[in-house]
C-alpha atoms as a PDB file:
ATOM      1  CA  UNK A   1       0.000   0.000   0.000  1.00  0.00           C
ATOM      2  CA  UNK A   2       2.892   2.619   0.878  1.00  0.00           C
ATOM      3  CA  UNK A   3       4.182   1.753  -2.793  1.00  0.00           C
ATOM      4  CA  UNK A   4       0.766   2.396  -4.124  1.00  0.00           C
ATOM      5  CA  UNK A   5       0.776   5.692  -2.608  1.00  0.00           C
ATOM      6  CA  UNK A   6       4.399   6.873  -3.353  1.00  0.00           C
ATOM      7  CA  UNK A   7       3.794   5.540  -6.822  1.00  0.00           C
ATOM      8  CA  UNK A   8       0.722   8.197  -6.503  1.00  0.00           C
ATOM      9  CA  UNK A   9       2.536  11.192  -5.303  1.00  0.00           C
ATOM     10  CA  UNK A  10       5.343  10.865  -7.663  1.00  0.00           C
ATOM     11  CA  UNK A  11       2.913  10.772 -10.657  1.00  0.00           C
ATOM     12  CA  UNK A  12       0.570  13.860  -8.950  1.00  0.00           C
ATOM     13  CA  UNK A  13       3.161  15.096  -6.722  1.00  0.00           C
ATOM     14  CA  UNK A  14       0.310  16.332  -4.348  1.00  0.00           C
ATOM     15  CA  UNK A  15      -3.284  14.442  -2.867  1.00  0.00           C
ATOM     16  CA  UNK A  16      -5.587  15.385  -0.725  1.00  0.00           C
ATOM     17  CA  UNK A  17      -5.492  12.550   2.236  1.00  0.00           C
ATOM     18  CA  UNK A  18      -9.259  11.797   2.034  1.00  0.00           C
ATOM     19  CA  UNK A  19      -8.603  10.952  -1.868  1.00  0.00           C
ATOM     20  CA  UNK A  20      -6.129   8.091  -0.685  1.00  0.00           C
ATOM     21  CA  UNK A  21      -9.221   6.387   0.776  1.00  0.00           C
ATOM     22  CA  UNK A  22     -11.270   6.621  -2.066  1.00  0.00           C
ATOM     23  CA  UNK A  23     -12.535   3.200  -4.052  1.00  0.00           C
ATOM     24  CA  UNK A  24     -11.589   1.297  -0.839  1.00  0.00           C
ATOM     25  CA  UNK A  25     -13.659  -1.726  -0.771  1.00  0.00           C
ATOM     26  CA  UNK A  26     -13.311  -3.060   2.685  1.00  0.00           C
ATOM     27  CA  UNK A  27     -12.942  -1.538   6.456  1.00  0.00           C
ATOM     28  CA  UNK A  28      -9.301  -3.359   6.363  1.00  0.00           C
ATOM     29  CA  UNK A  29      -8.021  -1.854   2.916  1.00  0.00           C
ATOM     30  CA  UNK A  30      -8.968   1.428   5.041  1.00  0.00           C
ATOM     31  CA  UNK A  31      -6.500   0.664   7.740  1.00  0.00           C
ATOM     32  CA  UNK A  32      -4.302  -0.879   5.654  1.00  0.00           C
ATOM     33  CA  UNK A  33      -3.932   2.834   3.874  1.00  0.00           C
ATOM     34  CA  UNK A  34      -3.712   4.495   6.776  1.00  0.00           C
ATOM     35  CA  UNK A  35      -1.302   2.340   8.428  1.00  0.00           C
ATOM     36  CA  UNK A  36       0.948   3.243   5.010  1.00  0.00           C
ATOM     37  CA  UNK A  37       0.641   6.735   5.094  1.00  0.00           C
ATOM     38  CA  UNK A  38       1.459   6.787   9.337  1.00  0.00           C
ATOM     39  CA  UNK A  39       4.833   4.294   7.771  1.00  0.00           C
ATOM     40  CA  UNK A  40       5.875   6.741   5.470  1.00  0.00           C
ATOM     41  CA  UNK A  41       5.377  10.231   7.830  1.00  0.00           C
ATOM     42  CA  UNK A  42       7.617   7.787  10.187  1.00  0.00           C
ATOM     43  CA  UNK A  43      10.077   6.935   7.519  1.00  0.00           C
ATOM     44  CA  UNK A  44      10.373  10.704   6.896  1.00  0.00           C
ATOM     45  CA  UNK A  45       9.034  10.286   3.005  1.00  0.00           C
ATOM     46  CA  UNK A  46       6.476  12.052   3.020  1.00  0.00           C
ATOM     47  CA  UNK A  47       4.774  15.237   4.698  1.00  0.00           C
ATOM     48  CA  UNK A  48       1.245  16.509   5.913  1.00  0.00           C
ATOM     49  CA  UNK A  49       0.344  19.464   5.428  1.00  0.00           C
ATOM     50  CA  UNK A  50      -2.887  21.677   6.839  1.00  0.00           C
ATOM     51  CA  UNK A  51      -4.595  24.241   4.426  1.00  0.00           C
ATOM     52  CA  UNK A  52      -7.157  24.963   7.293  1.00  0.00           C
ATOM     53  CA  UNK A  53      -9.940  23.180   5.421  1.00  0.00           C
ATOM     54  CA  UNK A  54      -8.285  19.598   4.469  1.00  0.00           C
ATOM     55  CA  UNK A  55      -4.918  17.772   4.864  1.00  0.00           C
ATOM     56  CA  UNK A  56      -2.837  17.838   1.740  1.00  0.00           C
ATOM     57  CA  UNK A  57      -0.446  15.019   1.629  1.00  0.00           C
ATOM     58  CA  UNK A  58       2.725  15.277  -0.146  1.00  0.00           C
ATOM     59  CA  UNK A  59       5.882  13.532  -1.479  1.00  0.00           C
ATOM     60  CA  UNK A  60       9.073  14.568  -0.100  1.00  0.00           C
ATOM     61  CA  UNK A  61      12.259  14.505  -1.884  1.00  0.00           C
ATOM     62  CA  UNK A  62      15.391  12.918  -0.808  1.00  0.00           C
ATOM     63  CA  UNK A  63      17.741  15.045  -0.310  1.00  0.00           C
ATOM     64  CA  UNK A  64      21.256  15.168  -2.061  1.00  0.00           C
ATOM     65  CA  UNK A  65      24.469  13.990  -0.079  1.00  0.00           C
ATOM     66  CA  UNK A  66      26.726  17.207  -0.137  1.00  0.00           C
ATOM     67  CA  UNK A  67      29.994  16.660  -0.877  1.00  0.00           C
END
């Protein structure tokens, strides 16, 4: 699922968070997502963001090794 959703935001670059939910079929494909997304804020890979209406959900990018 995080794949699915990196895959996303590298395509989009941007999502609302609600649209990550949307088409799931089942109350565990729901957790499943969510459980991704709380994976990849841990992991650092990607960011939330609050626009004061919704949460915007974004892709972070690696950053570059100085040398």
């Amino acid at each position: 699922k995080a794949g699915e959703i990196v895959r996303r935001l590298k395509s989009f670059g941007i999502t609302r968070f609600l649209l990550l939910f949307r088409g799931a079929k089942s109350r565990s494909e729901i957790v499943a997502t969510f459980m991704a997304v709380l994976e990849l804020l841990k992991a650092g890979r990607v960011h939330l963001t609050d626009d004061d209406t919704e949460l915007v959900f974004a892709g972070r990018e690696k950053k570059k090794a100085e040398s």
